[in-house]
């Protein structure tokens, strides 16, 4: 079951003040009509995966509405709303519900499968949903620019690039980076790694502070490096001090939106890159 929900993307948003449920539901439907990926399912044709975009008229989204009777009840309702897995060949691959927690207070619980979204998409989606909601309340146009392309156009372009050999030089570079024996980072762990993957991970956040952040940005400007490059270098130095390994590989996510036309798109554009670095004196 954990494997089946590993790629779910749950989130929750708190609303304060009067909430127009009908306007919010209509906003979701406008968003689904605007972005084909939100009404896309994934089917198999002769053993090959294919996207199937459903017509907007066949994808009328409905918001669930529940009322919480205290904090414990709220926690349970949120769990219920976020529970379960998605079947990729069945629409929708997103679900949402509103939980009333008090007078003028609601929580929107939202979940979607990673195959139709990523972190960047979540920000775009939230922004557009708010603008659509406000426009429906005010009886005005949301002012969202028409989308020049849809996700299927990007997928078609990417496949064409592969077929035409446009990535041959890049593939050769990366294959040379990972020729020979691939190093495995030997971190001194405080617990033995389990034999079975459980997905019971965690994340830790830290703030660098304004002065240090400014210093890092100035260093980047002086050396022609991005903040990401500096922080990744620092992380590798830290890992070198823990392990003593001079050859290491770090995996990181990249947005995958190298064209301006992709910045306002919803969909799975994120990719994972492995960076191999030799640390020496």
mmCIF file with all atom_site columns, N, CA and C in Angstrom, residues 99-154:
data_model
loop_
_atom_site.group_PDB
_atom_site.id
_atom_site.type_symbol
_atom_site.label_atom_id
_atom_site.label_alt_id
_atom_site.label_comp_id
_atom_site.label_asym_id
_atom_site.label_entity_id
_atom_site.label_seq_id
_atom_site.pdbx_PDB_ins_code
_atom_site.Cartn_x
_atom_site.Cartn_y
_atom_site.Cartn_z
_atom_site.occupancy
_atom_site.B_iso_or_equiv
_atom_site.pdbx_formal_charge
_atom_site.auth_seq_id
_atom_site.auth_comp_id
_atom_site.auth_asym_id
_atom_site.auth_atom_id
_atom_site.pdbx_PDB_model_num
ATOM 1   N N  . UNK A 1 99  ? -13.266 21.132 4.542   1.00 0.00 ? 99  UNK A N  1
ATOM 2   C CA . UNK A 1 99  ? -13.667 20.786 5.908   1.00 0.00 ? 99  UNK A CA 1
ATOM 3   C C  . UNK A 1 99  ? -13.936 22.077 6.674   1.00 0.00 ? 99  UNK A C  1
ATOM 4   N N  . UNK A 1 100 ? -15.151 22.206 7.167   1.00 0.00 ? 100 UNK A N  1
ATOM 5   C CA . UNK A 1 100 ? -15.503 23.388 7.967   1.00 0.00 ? 100 UNK A CA 1
ATOM 6   C C  . UNK A 1 100 ? -15.041 23.157 9.400   1.00 0.00 ? 100 UNK A C  1
ATOM 7   N N  . UNK A 1 101 ? -14.217 24.093 9.907   1.00 0.00 ? 101 UNK A N  1
ATOM 8   C CA . UNK A 1 101 ? -13.668 23.938 11.262  1.00 0.00 ? 101 UNK A CA 1
ATOM 9   C C  . UNK A 1 101 ? -14.268 24.933 12.249  1.00 0.00 ? 101 UNK A C  1
ATOM 10  N N  . UNK A 1 102 ? -15.055 25.871 11.762  1.00 0.00 ? 102 UNK A N  1
ATOM 11  C CA . UNK A 1 102 ? -15.664 26.859 12.647  1.00 0.00 ? 102 UNK A CA 1
ATOM 12  C C  . UNK A 1 102 ? -16.334 27.941 11.822  1.00 0.00 ? 102 UNK A C  1
ATOM 13  N N  . UNK A 1 103 ? -16.871 28.937 12.497  1.00 0.00 ? 103 UNK A N  1
ATOM 14  C CA . UNK A 1 103 ? -17.543 30.040 11.808  1.00 0.00 ? 103 UNK A CA 1
ATOM 15  C C  . UNK A 1 103 ? -16.520 30.819 10.981  1.00 0.00 ? 103 UNK A C  1
ATOM 16  N N  . UNK A 1 104 ? -16.706 30.786 9.664   1.00 0.00 ? 104 UNK A N  1
ATOM 17  C CA . UNK A 1 104 ? -15.797 31.512 8.786   1.00 0.00 ? 104 UNK A CA 1
ATOM 18  C C  . UNK A 1 104 ? -14.419 30.887 8.683   1.00 0.00 ? 104 UNK A C  1
ATOM 19  N N  . UNK A 1 105 ? -14.283 29.601 8.994   1.00 0.00 ? 105 UNK A N  1
ATOM 20  C CA . UNK A 1 105 ? -12.993 28.920 8.904   1.00 0.00 ? 105 UNK A CA 1
ATOM 21  C C  . UNK A 1 105 ? -13.156 27.562 8.216   1.00 0.00 ? 105 UNK A C  1
ATOM 22  N N  . UNK A 1 106 ? -12.371 27.355 7.178   1.00 0.00 ? 106 UNK A N  1
ATOM 23  C CA . UNK A 1 106 ? -12.409 26.105 6.425   1.00 0.00 ? 106 UNK A CA 1
ATOM 24  C C  . UNK A 1 106 ? -10.990 25.672 6.072   1.00 0.00 ? 106 UNK A C  1
ATOM 25  N N  . UNK A 1 107 ? -10.843 24.388 5.795   1.00 0.00 ? 107 UNK A N  1
ATOM 26  C CA . UNK A 1 107 ? -9.575  23.862 5.302   1.00 0.00 ? 107 UNK A CA 1
ATOM 27  C C  . UNK A 1 107 ? -9.856  23.111 3.998   1.00 0.00 ? 107 UNK A C  1
ATOM 28  N N  . UNK A 1 108 ? -9.122  23.484 2.953   1.00 0.00 ? 108 UNK A N  1
ATOM 29  C CA . UNK A 1 108 ? -9.195  22.780 1.682   1.00 0.00 ? 108 UNK A CA 1
ATOM 30  C C  . UNK A 1 108 ? -8.112  21.705 1.683   1.00 0.00 ? 108 UNK A C  1
ATOM 31  N N  . UNK A 1 109 ? -8.526  20.458 1.638   1.00 0.00 ? 109 UNK A N  1
ATOM 32  C CA . UNK A 1 109 ? -7.591  19.336 1.601   1.00 0.00 ? 109 UNK A CA 1
ATOM 33  C C  . UNK A 1 109 ? -7.500  18.858 0.161   1.00 0.00 ? 109 UNK A C  1
ATOM 34  N N  . UNK A 1 110 ? -6.279  18.766 -0.335  1.00 0.00 ? 110 UNK A N  1
ATOM 35  C CA . UNK A 1 110 ? -6.087  18.531 -1.762  1.00 0.00 ? 110 UNK A CA 1
ATOM 36  C C  . UNK A 1 110 ? -5.045  17.439 -1.967  1.00 0.00 ? 110 UNK A C  1
ATOM 37  N N  . UNK A 1 111 ? -5.282  16.581 -2.945  1.00 0.00 ? 111 UNK A N  1
ATOM 38  C CA . UNK A 1 111 ? -4.340  15.507 -3.233  1.00 0.00 ? 111 UNK A CA 1
ATOM 39  C C  . UNK A 1 111 ? -4.336  15.233 -4.735  1.00 0.00 ? 111 UNK A C  1
ATOM 40  N N  . UNK A 1 112 ? -3.177  14.944 -5.280  1.00 0.00 ? 112 UNK A N  1
ATOM 41  C CA . UNK A 1 112 ? -3.084  14.596 -6.690  1.00 0.00 ? 112 UNK A CA 1
ATOM 42  C C  . UNK A 1 112 ? -1.900  13.654 -6.909  1.00 0.00 ? 112 UNK A C  1
ATOM 43  N N  . UNK A 1 113 ? -1.919  12.951 -8.033  1.00 0.00 ? 113 UNK A N  1
ATOM 44  C CA . UNK A 1 113 ? -0.827  12.035 -8.332  1.00 0.00 ? 113 UNK A CA 1
ATOM 45  C C  . UNK A 1 113 ? 0.309   12.789 -9.014  1.00 0.00 ? 113 UNK A C  1
ATOM 46  N N  . UNK A 1 114 ? 1.520   12.401 -8.664  1.00 0.00 ? 114 UNK A N  1
ATOM 47  C CA . UNK A 1 114 ? 2.712   13.090 -9.171  1.00 0.00 ? 114 UNK A CA 1
ATOM 48  C C  . UNK A 1 114 ? 2.839   13.000 -10.694 1.00 0.00 ? 114 UNK A C  1
ATOM 49  N N  . UNK A 1 115 ? 2.185   12.027 -11.311 1.00 0.00 ? 115 UNK A N  1
ATOM 50  C CA . UNK A 1 115 ? 2.331   11.856 -12.757 1.00 0.00 ? 115 UNK A CA 1
ATOM 51  C C  . UNK A 1 115 ? 1.738   13.031 -13.541 1.00 0.00 ? 115 UNK A C  1
ATOM 52  N N  . UNK A 1 116 ? 0.848   13.813 -12.906 1.00 0.00 ? 116 UNK A N  1
ATOM 53  C CA . UNK A 1 116 ? 0.260   14.969 -13.586 1.00 0.00 ? 116 UNK A CA 1
ATOM 54  C C  . UNK A 1 116 ? 0.730   16.293 -12.975 1.00 0.00 ? 116 UNK A C  1
ATOM 55  N N  . UNK A 1 117 ? 1.674   16.243 -12.069 1.00 0.00 ? 117 UNK A N  1
ATOM 56  C CA . UNK A 1 117 ? 2.042   17.469 -11.370 1.00 0.00 ? 117 UNK A CA 1
ATOM 57  C C  . UNK A 1 117 ? 3.455   17.374 -10.809 1.00 0.00 ? 117 UNK A C  1
ATOM 58  N N  . UNK A 1 118 ? 3.967   18.525 -10.349 1.00 0.00 ? 118 UNK A N  1
ATOM 59  C CA . UNK A 1 118 ? 5.223   18.584 -9.612  1.00 0.00 ? 118 UNK A CA 1
ATOM 60  C C  . UNK A 1 118 ? 5.170   19.814 -8.701  1.00 0.00 ? 118 UNK A C  1
ATOM 61  N N  . UNK A 1 119 ? 6.249   20.079 -7.991  1.00 0.00 ? 119 UNK A N  1
ATOM 62  C CA . UNK A 1 119 ? 6.250   21.194 -7.046  1.00 0.00 ? 119 UNK A CA 1
ATOM 63  C C  . UNK A 1 119 ? 5.970   22.533 -7.700  1.00 0.00 ? 119 UNK A C  1
ATOM 64  N N  . UNK A 1 120 ? 6.556   22.777 -8.856  1.00 0.00 ? 120 UNK A N  1
ATOM 65  C CA . UNK A 1 120 ? 6.340   24.018 -9.614  1.00 0.00 ? 120 UNK A CA 1
ATOM 66  C C  . UNK A 1 120 ? 4.866   24.136 -9.993  1.00 0.00 ? 120 UNK A C  1
ATOM 67  N N  . UNK A 1 121 ? 4.292   23.015 -10.453 1.00 0.00 ? 121 UNK A N  1
ATOM 68  C CA . UNK A 1 121 ? 2.881   22.999 -10.852 1.00 0.00 ? 121 UNK A CA 1
ATOM 69  C C  . UNK A 1 121 ? 1.971   23.405 -9.704  1.00 0.00 ? 121 UNK A C  1
ATOM 70  N N  . UNK A 1 122 ? 2.315   22.945 -8.497  1.00 0.00 ? 122 UNK A N  1
ATOM 71  C CA . UNK A 1 122 ? 1.484   23.247 -7.333  1.00 0.00 ? 122 UNK A CA 1
ATOM 72  C C  . UNK A 1 122 ? 1.377   24.747 -7.116  1.00 0.00 ? 122 UNK A C  1
ATOM 73  N N  . UNK A 1 123 ? 2.494   25.456 -7.289  1.00 0.00 ? 123 UNK A N  1
ATOM 74  C CA . UNK A 1 123 ? 2.479   26.913 -7.123  1.00 0.00 ? 123 UNK A CA 1
ATOM 75  C C  . UNK A 1 123 ? 1.643   27.581 -8.208  1.00 0.00 ? 123 UNK A C  1
ATOM 76  N N  . UNK A 1 124 ? 1.814   27.139 -9.453  1.00 0.00 ? 124 UNK A N  1
ATOM 77  C CA . UNK A 1 124 ? 1.036   27.694 -10.568 1.00 0.00 ? 124 UNK A CA 1
ATOM 78  C C  . UNK A 1 124 ? -0.453  27.445 -10.340 1.00 0.00 ? 124 UNK A C  1
ATOM 79  N N  . UNK A 1 125 ? -0.764  26.221 -9.930  1.00 0.00 ? 125 UNK A N  1
ATOM 80  C CA . UNK A 1 125 ? -2.147  25.825 -9.727  1.00 0.00 ? 125 UNK A CA 1
ATOM 81  C C  . UNK A 1 125 ? -2.805  26.641 -8.610  1.00 0.00 ? 125 UNK A C  1
ATOM 82  N N  . UNK A 1 126 ? -2.098  26.816 -7.503  1.00 0.00 ? 126 UNK A N  1
ATOM 83  C CA . UNK A 1 126 ? -2.631  27.585 -6.377  1.00 0.00 ? 126 UNK A CA 1
ATOM 84  C C  . UNK A 1 126 ? -2.898  29.024 -6.786  1.00 0.00 ? 126 UNK A C  1
ATOM 85  N N  . UNK A 1 127 ? -1.947  29.618 -7.488  1.00 0.00 ? 127 UNK A N  1
ATOM 86  C CA . UNK A 1 127 ? -2.089  31.006 -7.933  1.00 0.00 ? 127 UNK A CA 1
ATOM 87  C C  . UNK A 1 127 ? -3.297  31.157 -8.860  1.00 0.00 ? 127 UNK A C  1
ATOM 88  N N  . UNK A 1 128 ? -3.418  30.261 -9.836  1.00 0.00 ? 128 UNK A N  1
ATOM 89  C CA . UNK A 1 128 ? -4.522  30.358 -10.794 1.00 0.00 ? 128 UNK A CA 1
ATOM 90  C C  . UNK A 1 128 ? -5.864  30.075 -10.128 1.00 0.00 ? 128 UNK A C  1
ATOM 91  N N  . UNK A 1 129 ? -5.882  29.137 -9.183  1.00 0.00 ? 129 UNK A N  1
ATOM 92  C CA . UNK A 1 129 ? -7.121  28.804 -8.479  1.00 0.00 ? 129 UNK A CA 1
ATOM 93  C C  . UNK A 1 129 ? -7.634  30.008 -7.701  1.00 0.00 ? 129 UNK A C  1
ATOM 94  N N  . UNK A 1 130 ? -6.729  30.720 -7.027  1.00 0.00 ? 130 UNK A N  1
ATOM 95  C CA . UNK A 1 130 ? -7.112  31.917 -6.273  1.00 0.00 ? 130 UNK A CA 1
ATOM 96  C C  . UNK A 1 130 ? -7.652  32.990 -7.217  1.00 0.00 ? 130 UNK A C  1
ATOM 97  N N  . UNK A 1 131 ? -6.972  33.194 -8.342  1.00 0.00 ? 131 UNK A N  1
ATOM 98  C CA . UNK A 1 131 ? -7.414  34.220 -9.299  1.00 0.00 ? 131 UNK A CA 1
ATOM 99  C C  . UNK A 1 131 ? -8.762  33.870 -9.916  1.00 0.00 ? 131 UNK A C  1
ATOM 100 N N  . UNK A 1 132 ? -8.966  32.598 -10.211 1.00 0.00 ? 132 UNK A N  1
ATOM 101 C CA . UNK A 1 132 ? -10.250 32.163 -10.762 1.00 0.00 ? 132 UNK A CA 1
ATOM 102 C C  . UNK A 1 132 ? -11.364 32.333 -9.732  1.00 0.00 ? 132 UNK A C  1
ATOM 103 N N  . UNK A 1 133 ? -11.070 31.978 -8.492  1.00 0.00 ? 133 UNK A N  1
ATOM 104 C CA . UNK A 1 133 ? -12.057 32.089 -7.410  1.00 0.00 ? 133 UNK A CA 1
ATOM 105 C C  . UNK A 1 133 ? -12.472 33.548 -7.201  1.00 0.00 ? 133 UNK A C  1
ATOM 106 N N  . UNK A 1 134 ? -11.487 34.437 -7.157  1.00 0.00 ? 134 UNK A N  1
ATOM 107 C CA . UNK A 1 134 ? -11.779 35.864 -6.970  1.00 0.00 ? 134 UNK A CA 1
ATOM 108 C C  . UNK A 1 134 ? -12.580 36.423 -8.139  1.00 0.00 ? 134 UNK A C  1
ATOM 109 N N  . UNK A 1 135 ? -12.252 35.987 -9.351  1.00 0.00 ? 135 UNK A N  1
ATOM 110 C CA . UNK A 1 135 ? -12.959 36.491 -10.538 1.00 0.00 ? 135 UNK A CA 1
ATOM 111 C C  . UNK A 1 135 ? -14.415 36.025 -10.548 1.00 0.00 ? 135 UNK A C  1
ATOM 112 N N  . UNK A 1 136 ? -14.653 34.805 -10.106 1.00 0.00 ? 136 UNK A N  1
ATOM 113 C CA . UNK A 1 136 ? -16.026 34.291 -10.085 1.00 0.00 ? 136 UNK A CA 1
ATOM 114 C C  . UNK A 1 136 ? -16.853 34.989 -9.006  1.00 0.00 ? 136 UNK A C  1
ATOM 115 N N  . UNK A 1 137 ? -16.224 35.373 -7.933  1.00 0.00 ? 137 UNK A N  1
ATOM 116 C CA . UNK A 1 137 ? -16.925 36.122 -6.898  1.00 0.00 ? 137 UNK A CA 1
ATOM 117 C C  . UNK A 1 137 ? -17.240 37.544 -7.354  1.00 0.00 ? 137 UNK A C  1
ATOM 118 N N  . UNK A 1 138 ? -16.306 38.125 -8.111  1.00 0.00 ? 138 UNK A N  1
ATOM 119 C CA . UNK A 1 138 ? -16.476 39.515 -8.556  1.00 0.00 ? 138 UNK A CA 1
ATOM 120 C C  . UNK A 1 138 ? -17.218 39.636 -9.883  1.00 0.00 ? 138 UNK A C  1
ATOM 121 N N  . UNK A 1 139 ? -17.455 38.486 -10.530 1.00 0.00 ? 139 UNK A N  1
ATOM 122 C CA . UNK A 1 139 ? -18.122 38.521 -11.829 1.00 0.00 ? 139 UNK A CA 1
ATOM 123 C C  . UNK A 1 139 ? -17.258 39.101 -12.927 1.00 0.00 ? 139 UNK A C  1
ATOM 124 N N  . UNK A 1 140 ? -15.920 38.912 -12.787 1.00 0.00 ? 140 UNK A N  1
ATOM 125 C CA . UNK A 1 140 ? -14.981 39.446 -13.772 1.00 0.00 ? 140 UNK A CA 1
ATOM 126 C C  . UNK A 1 140 ? -14.158 38.314 -14.379 1.00 0.00 ? 140 UNK A C  1
ATOM 127 N N  . UNK A 1 141 ? -13.402 38.656 -15.434 1.00 0.00 ? 141 UNK A N  1
ATOM 128 C CA . UNK A 1 141 ? -12.503 37.687 -16.041 1.00 0.00 ? 141 UNK A CA 1
ATOM 129 C C  . UNK A 1 141 ? -11.259 37.534 -15.172 1.00 0.00 ? 141 UNK A C  1
ATOM 130 N N  . UNK A 1 142 ? -10.720 36.314 -15.118 1.00 0.00 ? 142 UNK A N  1
ATOM 131 C CA . UNK A 1 142 ? -9.535  36.065 -14.288 1.00 0.00 ? 142 UNK A CA 1
ATOM 132 C C  . UNK A 1 142 ? -8.271  36.672 -14.884 1.00 0.00 ? 142 UNK A C  1
ATOM 133 N N  . UNK A 1 143 ? -8.299  36.943 -16.180 1.00 0.00 ? 143 UNK A N  1
ATOM 134 C CA . UNK A 1 143 ? -7.132  37.565 -16.818 1.00 0.00 ? 143 UNK A CA 1
ATOM 135 C C  . UNK A 1 143 ? -5.969  36.616 -17.013 1.00 0.00 ? 143 UNK A C  1
ATOM 136 N N  . UNK A 1 144 ? -6.250  35.301 -17.085 1.00 0.00 ? 144 UNK A N  1
ATOM 137 C CA . UNK A 1 144 ? -5.174  34.334 -17.311 1.00 0.00 ? 144 UNK A CA 1
ATOM 138 C C  . UNK A 1 144 ? -4.872  34.262 -18.806 1.00 0.00 ? 144 UNK A C  1
ATOM 139 N N  . UNK A 1 145 ? -3.599  34.410 -19.153 1.00 0.00 ? 145 UNK A N  1
ATOM 140 C CA . UNK A 1 145 ? -3.202  34.371 -20.559 1.00 0.00 ? 145 UNK A CA 1
ATOM 141 C C  . UNK A 1 145 ? -3.462  32.984 -21.140 1.00 0.00 ? 145 UNK A C  1
ATOM 142 N N  . UNK A 1 146 ? -3.955  32.904 -22.370 1.00 0.00 ? 146 UNK A N  1
ATOM 143 C CA . UNK A 1 146 ? -4.204  31.590 -22.993 1.00 0.00 ? 146 UNK A CA 1
ATOM 144 C C  . UNK A 1 146 ? -2.914  30.778 -23.054 1.00 0.00 ? 146 UNK A C  1
ATOM 145 N N  . UNK A 1 147 ? -3.030  29.465 -22.886 1.00 0.00 ? 147 UNK A N  1
ATOM 146 C CA . UNK A 1 147 ? -1.857  28.595 -22.929 1.00 0.00 ? 147 UNK A CA 1
ATOM 147 C C  . UNK A 1 147 ? -1.485  28.307 -24.379 1.00 0.00 ? 147 UNK A C  1
ATOM 148 N N  . UNK A 1 148 ? -0.223  28.569 -24.710 1.00 0.00 ? 148 UNK A N  1
ATOM 149 C CA . UNK A 1 148 ? 0.234   28.356 -26.087 1.00 0.00 ? 148 UNK A CA 1
ATOM 150 C C  . UNK A 1 148 ? 0.338   26.872 -26.413 1.00 0.00 ? 148 UNK A C  1
ATOM 151 N N  . UNK A 1 149 ? 0.711   26.077 -25.423 1.00 0.00 ? 149 UNK A N  1
ATOM 152 C CA . UNK A 1 149 ? 0.846   24.637 -25.619 1.00 0.00 ? 149 UNK A CA 1
ATOM 153 C C  . UNK A 1 149 ? 0.221   23.903 -24.440 1.00 0.00 ? 149 UNK A C  1
ATOM 154 N N  . UNK A 1 150 ? 0.096   22.601 -24.569 1.00 0.00 ? 150 UNK A N  1
ATOM 155 C CA . UNK A 1 150 ? -0.369  21.747 -23.483 1.00 0.00 ? 150 UNK A CA 1
ATOM 156 C C  . UNK A 1 150 ? 0.699   20.691 -23.213 1.00 0.00 ? 150 UNK A C  1
ATOM 157 N N  . UNK A 1 151 ? 0.503   19.899 -22.151 1.00 0.00 ? 151 UNK A N  1
ATOM 158 C CA . UNK A 1 151 ? 1.531   18.944 -21.760 1.00 0.00 ? 151 UNK A CA 1
ATOM 159 C C  . UNK A 1 151 ? 1.824   17.926 -22.864 1.00 0.00 ? 151 UNK A C  1
ATOM 160 N N  . UNK A 1 152 ? 0.804   17.504 -23.603 1.00 0.00 ? 152 UNK A N  1
ATOM 161 C CA . UNK A 1 152 ? 1.013   16.516 -24.661 1.00 0.00 ? 152 UNK A CA 1
ATOM 162 C C  . UNK A 1 152 ? 1.943   17.067 -25.750 1.00 0.00 ? 152 UNK A C  1
ATOM 163 N N  . UNK A 1 153 ? 1.889   18.400 -25.966 1.00 0.00 ? 153 UNK A N  1
ATOM 164 C CA . UNK A 1 153 ? 2.774   19.022 -26.955 1.00 0.00 ? 153 UNK A CA 1
ATOM 165 C C  . UNK A 1 153 ? 4.230   18.926 -26.508 1.00 0.00 ? 153 UNK A C  1
ATOM 166 N N  . UNK A 1 154 ? 4.440   19.126 -25.209 1.00 0.00 ? 154 UNK A N  1
ATOM 167 C CA . UNK A 1 154 ? 5.794   19.005 -24.655 1.00 0.00 ? 154 UNK A CA 1
ATOM 168 C C  . UNK A 1 154 ? 6.295   17.560 -24.785 1.00 0.00 ? 154 UNK A C  1
#
